[in-house]
Short mmCIF file of C-alpha atoms in Angstrom, two decimals:
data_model
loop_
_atom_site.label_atom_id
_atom_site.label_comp_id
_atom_site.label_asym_id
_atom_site.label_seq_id
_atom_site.Cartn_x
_atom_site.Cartn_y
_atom_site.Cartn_z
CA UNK A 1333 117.37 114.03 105.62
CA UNK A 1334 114.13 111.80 105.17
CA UNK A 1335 112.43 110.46 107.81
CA UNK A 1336 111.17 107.24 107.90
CA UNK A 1337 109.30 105.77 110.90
CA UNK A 1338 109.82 102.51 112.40
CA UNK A 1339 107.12 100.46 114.41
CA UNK A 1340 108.27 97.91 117.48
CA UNK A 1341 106.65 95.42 119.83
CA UNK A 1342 105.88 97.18 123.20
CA UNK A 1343 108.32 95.42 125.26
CA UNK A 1344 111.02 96.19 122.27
CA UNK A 1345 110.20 99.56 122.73
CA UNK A 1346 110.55 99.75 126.34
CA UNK A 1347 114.14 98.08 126.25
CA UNK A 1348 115.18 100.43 123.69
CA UNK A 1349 114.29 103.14 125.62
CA UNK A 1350 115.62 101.62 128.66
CA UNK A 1351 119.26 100.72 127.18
CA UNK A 1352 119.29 103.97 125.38
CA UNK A 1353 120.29 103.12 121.83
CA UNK A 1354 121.38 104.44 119.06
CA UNK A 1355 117.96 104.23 117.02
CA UNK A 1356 118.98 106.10 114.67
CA UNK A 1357 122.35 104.38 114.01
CA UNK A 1358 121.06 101.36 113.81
CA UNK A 1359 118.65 101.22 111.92
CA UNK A 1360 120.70 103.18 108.92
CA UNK A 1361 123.22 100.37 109.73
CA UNK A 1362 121.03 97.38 109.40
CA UNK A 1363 118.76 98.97 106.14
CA UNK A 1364 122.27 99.81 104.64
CA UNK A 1365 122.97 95.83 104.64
CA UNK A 1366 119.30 95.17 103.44
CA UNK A 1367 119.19 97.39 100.96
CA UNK A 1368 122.79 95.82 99.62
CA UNK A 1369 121.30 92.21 99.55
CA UNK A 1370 118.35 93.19 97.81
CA UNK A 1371 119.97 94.64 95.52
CA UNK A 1372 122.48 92.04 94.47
CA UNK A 1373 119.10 89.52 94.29
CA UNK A 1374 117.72 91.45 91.79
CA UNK A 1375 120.04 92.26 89.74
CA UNK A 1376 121.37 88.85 89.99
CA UNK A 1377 121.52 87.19 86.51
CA UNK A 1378 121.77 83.04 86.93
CA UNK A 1379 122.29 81.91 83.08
CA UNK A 1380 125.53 81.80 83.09
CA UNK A 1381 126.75 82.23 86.77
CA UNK A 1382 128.87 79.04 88.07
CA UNK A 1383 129.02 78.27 91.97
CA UNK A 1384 132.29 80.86 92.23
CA UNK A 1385 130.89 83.27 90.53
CA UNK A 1386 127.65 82.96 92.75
CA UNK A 1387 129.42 83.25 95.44
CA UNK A 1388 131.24 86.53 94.07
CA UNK A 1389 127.89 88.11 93.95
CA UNK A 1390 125.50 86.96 96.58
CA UNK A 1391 128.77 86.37 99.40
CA UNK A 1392 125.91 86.56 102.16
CA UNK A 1393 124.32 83.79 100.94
CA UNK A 1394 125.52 80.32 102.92
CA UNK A 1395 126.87 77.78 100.17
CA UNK A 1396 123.32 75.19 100.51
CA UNK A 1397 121.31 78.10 99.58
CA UNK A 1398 123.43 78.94 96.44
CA UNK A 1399 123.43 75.40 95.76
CA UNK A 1400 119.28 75.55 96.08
CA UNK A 1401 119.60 78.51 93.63
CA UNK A 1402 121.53 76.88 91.31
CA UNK A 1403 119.29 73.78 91.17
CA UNK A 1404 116.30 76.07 91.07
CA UNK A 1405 118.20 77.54 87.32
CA UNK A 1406 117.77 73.76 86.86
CA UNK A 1407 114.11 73.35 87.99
CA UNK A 1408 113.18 76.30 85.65
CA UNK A 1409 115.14 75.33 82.39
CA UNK A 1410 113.82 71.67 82.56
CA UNK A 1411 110.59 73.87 82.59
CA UNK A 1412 111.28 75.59 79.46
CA UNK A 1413 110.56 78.85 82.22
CA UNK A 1414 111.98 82.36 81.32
CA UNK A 1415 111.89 83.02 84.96
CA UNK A 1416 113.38 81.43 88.32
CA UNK A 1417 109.71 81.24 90.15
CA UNK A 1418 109.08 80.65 93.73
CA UNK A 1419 108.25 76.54 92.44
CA UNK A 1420 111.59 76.65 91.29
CA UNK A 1421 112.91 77.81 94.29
CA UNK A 1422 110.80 75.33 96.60
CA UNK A 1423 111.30 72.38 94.32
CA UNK A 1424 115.07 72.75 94.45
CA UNK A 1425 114.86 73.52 98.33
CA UNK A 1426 113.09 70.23 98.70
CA UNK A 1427 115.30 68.72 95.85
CA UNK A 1428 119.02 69.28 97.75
CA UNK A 1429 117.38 67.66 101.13
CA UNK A 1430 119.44 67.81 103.79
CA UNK A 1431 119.43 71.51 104.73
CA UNK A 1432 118.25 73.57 107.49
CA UNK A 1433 114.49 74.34 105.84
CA UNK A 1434 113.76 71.04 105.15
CA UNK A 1435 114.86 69.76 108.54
CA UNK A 1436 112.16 72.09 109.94
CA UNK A 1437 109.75 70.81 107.84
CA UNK A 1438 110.28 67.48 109.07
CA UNK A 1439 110.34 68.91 113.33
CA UNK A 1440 107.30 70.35 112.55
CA UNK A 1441 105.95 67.26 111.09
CA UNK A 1442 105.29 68.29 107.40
CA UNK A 1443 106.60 65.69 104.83
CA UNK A 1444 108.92 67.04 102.09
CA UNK A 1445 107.40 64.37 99.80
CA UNK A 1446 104.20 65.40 100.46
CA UNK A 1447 104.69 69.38 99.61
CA UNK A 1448 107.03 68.17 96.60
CA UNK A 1449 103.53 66.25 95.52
CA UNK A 1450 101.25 68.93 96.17
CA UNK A 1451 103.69 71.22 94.38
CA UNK A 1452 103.81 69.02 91.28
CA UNK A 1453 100.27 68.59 91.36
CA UNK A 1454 99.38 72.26 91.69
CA UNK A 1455 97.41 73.41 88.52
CA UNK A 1456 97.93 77.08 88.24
CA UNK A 1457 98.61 79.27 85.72
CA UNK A 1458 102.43 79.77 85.36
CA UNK A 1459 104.99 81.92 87.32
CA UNK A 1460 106.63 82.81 83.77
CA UNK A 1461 105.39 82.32 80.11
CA UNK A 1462 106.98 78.63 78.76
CA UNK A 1463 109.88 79.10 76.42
CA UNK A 1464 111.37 76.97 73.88
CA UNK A 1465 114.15 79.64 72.58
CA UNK A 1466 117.17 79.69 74.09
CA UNK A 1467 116.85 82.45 76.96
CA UNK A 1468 119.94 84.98 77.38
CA UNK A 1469 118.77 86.22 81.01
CA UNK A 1470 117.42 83.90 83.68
CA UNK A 1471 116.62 86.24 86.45
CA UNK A 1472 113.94 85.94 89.83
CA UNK A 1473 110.44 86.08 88.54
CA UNK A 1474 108.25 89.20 90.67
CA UNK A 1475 107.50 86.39 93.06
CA UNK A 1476 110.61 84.92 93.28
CA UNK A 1477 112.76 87.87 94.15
CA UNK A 1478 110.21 89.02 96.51
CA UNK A 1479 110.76 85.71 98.32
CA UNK A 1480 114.50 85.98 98.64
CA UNK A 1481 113.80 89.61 99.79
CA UNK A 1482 111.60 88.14 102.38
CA UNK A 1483 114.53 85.94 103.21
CA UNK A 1484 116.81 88.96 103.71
CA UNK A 1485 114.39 90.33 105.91
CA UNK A 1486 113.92 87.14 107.74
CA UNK A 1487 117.79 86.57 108.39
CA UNK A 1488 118.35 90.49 109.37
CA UNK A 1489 114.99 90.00 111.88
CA UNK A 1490 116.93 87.45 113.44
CA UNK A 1491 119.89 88.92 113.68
CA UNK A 1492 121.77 86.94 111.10
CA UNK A 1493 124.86 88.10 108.97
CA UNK A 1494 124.22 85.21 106.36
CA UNK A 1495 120.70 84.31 104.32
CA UNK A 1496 120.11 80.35 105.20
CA UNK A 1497 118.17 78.01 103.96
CA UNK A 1498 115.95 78.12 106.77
CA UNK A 1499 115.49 81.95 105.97
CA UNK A 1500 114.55 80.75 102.66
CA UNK A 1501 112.04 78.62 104.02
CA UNK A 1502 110.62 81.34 105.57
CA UNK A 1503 110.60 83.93 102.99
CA UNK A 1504 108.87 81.71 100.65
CA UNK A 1505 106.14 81.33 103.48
CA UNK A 1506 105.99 84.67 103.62
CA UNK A 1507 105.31 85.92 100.53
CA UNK A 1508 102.10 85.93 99.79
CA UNK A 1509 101.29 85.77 95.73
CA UNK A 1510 103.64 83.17 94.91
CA UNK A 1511 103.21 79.10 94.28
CA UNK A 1512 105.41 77.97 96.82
CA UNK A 1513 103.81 80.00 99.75
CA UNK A 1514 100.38 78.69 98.31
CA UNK A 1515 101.38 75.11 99.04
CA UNK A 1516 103.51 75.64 102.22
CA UNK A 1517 100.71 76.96 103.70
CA UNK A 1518 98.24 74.49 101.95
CA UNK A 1519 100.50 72.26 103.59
CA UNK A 1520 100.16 73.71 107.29
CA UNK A 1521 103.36 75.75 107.23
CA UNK A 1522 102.17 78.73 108.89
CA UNK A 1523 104.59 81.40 109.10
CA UNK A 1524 104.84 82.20 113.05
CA UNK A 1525 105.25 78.53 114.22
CA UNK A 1526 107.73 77.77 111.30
CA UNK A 1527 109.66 81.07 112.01
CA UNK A 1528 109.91 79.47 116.02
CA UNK A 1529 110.92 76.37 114.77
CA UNK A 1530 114.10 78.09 113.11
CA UNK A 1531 115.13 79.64 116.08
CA UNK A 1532 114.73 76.86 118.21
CA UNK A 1533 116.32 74.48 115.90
CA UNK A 1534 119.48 77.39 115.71
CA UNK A 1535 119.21 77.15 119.24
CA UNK A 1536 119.39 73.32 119.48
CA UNK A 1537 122.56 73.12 116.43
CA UNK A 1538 123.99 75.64 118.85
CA UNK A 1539 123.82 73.56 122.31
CA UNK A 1540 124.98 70.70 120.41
CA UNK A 1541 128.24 71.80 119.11
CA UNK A 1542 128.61 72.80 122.69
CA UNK A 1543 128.37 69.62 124.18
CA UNK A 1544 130.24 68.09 121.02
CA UNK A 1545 133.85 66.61 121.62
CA UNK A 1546 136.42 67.93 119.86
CA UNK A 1547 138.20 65.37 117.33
CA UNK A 1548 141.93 65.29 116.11
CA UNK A 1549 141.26 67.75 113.29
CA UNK A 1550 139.82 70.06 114.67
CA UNK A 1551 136.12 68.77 114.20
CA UNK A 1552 133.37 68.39 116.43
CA UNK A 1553 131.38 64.74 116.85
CA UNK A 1554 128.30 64.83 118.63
CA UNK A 1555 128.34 63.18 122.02
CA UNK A 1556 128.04 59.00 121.49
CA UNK A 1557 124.52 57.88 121.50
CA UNK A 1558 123.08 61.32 120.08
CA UNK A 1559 120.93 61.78 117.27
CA UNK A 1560 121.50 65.07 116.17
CA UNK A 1561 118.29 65.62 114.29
CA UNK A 1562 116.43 63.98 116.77
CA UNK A 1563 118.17 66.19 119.26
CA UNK A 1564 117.16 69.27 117.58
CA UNK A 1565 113.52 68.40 116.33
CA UNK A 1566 112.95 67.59 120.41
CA UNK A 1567 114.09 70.75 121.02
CA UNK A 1568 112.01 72.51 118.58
CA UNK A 1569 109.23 70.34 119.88
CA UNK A 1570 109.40 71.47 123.50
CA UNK A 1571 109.61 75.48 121.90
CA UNK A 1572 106.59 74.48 120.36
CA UNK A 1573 104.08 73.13 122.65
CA UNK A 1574 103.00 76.04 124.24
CA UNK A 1575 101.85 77.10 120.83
CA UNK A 1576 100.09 74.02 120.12
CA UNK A 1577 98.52 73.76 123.77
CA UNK A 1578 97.12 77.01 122.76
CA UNK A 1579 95.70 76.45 119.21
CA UNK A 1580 94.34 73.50 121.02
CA UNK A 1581 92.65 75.03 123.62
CA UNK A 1582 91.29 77.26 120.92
CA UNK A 1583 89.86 74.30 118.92
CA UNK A 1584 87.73 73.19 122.33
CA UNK A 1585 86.29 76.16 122.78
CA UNK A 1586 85.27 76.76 119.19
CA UNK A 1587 84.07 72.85 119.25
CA UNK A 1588 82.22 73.73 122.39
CA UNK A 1589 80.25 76.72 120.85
CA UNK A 1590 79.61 75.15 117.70
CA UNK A 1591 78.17 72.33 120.28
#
């Protein structure tokens, strides 16, 4: 049987040791699942695939982010694009608007309408070749797929049985050839700070529908007087300021030295 190597964090390491586990097991267990998702994205064919039959093929996929996909098939046919890009894939992200990914856009104060600008105003050579013939296959340009593989990778980091569109978010941050990364991080979405701004807006979704009262139905309501996305972006705020106390600590000293 193959052997293939797997690197951890120190203090990852240690607890692994400590607890014992099932390396081995796990890991099989967890690239198993990978491998399956990756696998479905690129073989995935969006022409003439309607929501139910998106959701027969990519099941892991939460319903927003094959809603995003589906409006990125959009995005790249008013394009006259062979190819579902990673523009496609960031426009219709923007586009749906009230997801996950663009909420942490907005804790970590970057404007959706200022990427969507930057995006349309990017001059670059295209993803995909223009096409004015009708196109039989729309599939994930190289970019593209290797964003929603990112994603994967993202969501199973986390420990996360579905791919969000906050995973999304993150894979197209990630990935590191593609339009939409260009202009995240063009647009101060670094990849480390936005990937702590998804947990810790989880996190805050999480403590909320724990304090939420139950309605009639079923439901929950968030408590009266409670701004939920005000609620979480606080949250994610408070996660954050030890990273920004830093990076500003960092810019005195470099001031200083320039000085």
């Amino acid at each position: 049987m193959p052997k293939i190597n797997v690197y951890l964090p120190d203090d990852l390491a240690d607890a692994v040791r400590d607890t014992g586990i099932a390396v081995s097991a796990v890991c099989q267990r967890a690239l198993e699942q990978a491998v399956r998702r990756v696998t479905a994205i690129r073989a995935t064919n969006l022409a003439d695939l309607d929501a139910d039959q998106l959701a027969a093929q990519l099941p892991h996929l939460t319903a927003r982010t094959r809603d995003v996909l589906l409006r990125a098939r959009t995005q790249a046919r008013s394009a006259h694009a062979a190819e579902v890009g990673t523009r496609h894939l960031l426009a219709a992200l923007l586009d749906e608007g009230d997801n996950l990914g663009v909420r942490v856009l907005q804790t970590i104060e970057v404007l959706s309408a200022q990427v969507t600008a930057r995006l349309a105003a990017v001059v670059t050579m295209s993803e995909s070749a223009p096409t004015s013939a009708p196109v039989p296959t729309l599939r994930f340009t190289g970019t593209g797929a290797s964003a929603l593989e990112l994603a994967v990778t993202e969501a199973t980091a986390l420990g996360h049985n579905y791919v969000g569109c906050e995973h999304l978010l993150l894979g197209l941050v990630a990935e590191p050839d593609g339009t939409a990364g260009r202009v995240l991080r063009e647009s101060g979405v670094e990849l480390r700070a936005t990937r702590r701004a998804v947990v810790a807006a989880l996190a805050g979704y999480a403590h909320l529908r724990a304090q939420a009262a139950t309605t009639s139905d079923g439901g929950v309501t968030a408590p009266a007087g409670t701004d939920p996305l005000a609620a979480v972006a606080a949250l994610v705020r408070r996660e954050l300021a030890p990273v920004t106390r830093r990076l500003e600590q960092l810019e005195r000293r470099v001031g200083a030295s320039a000085e």
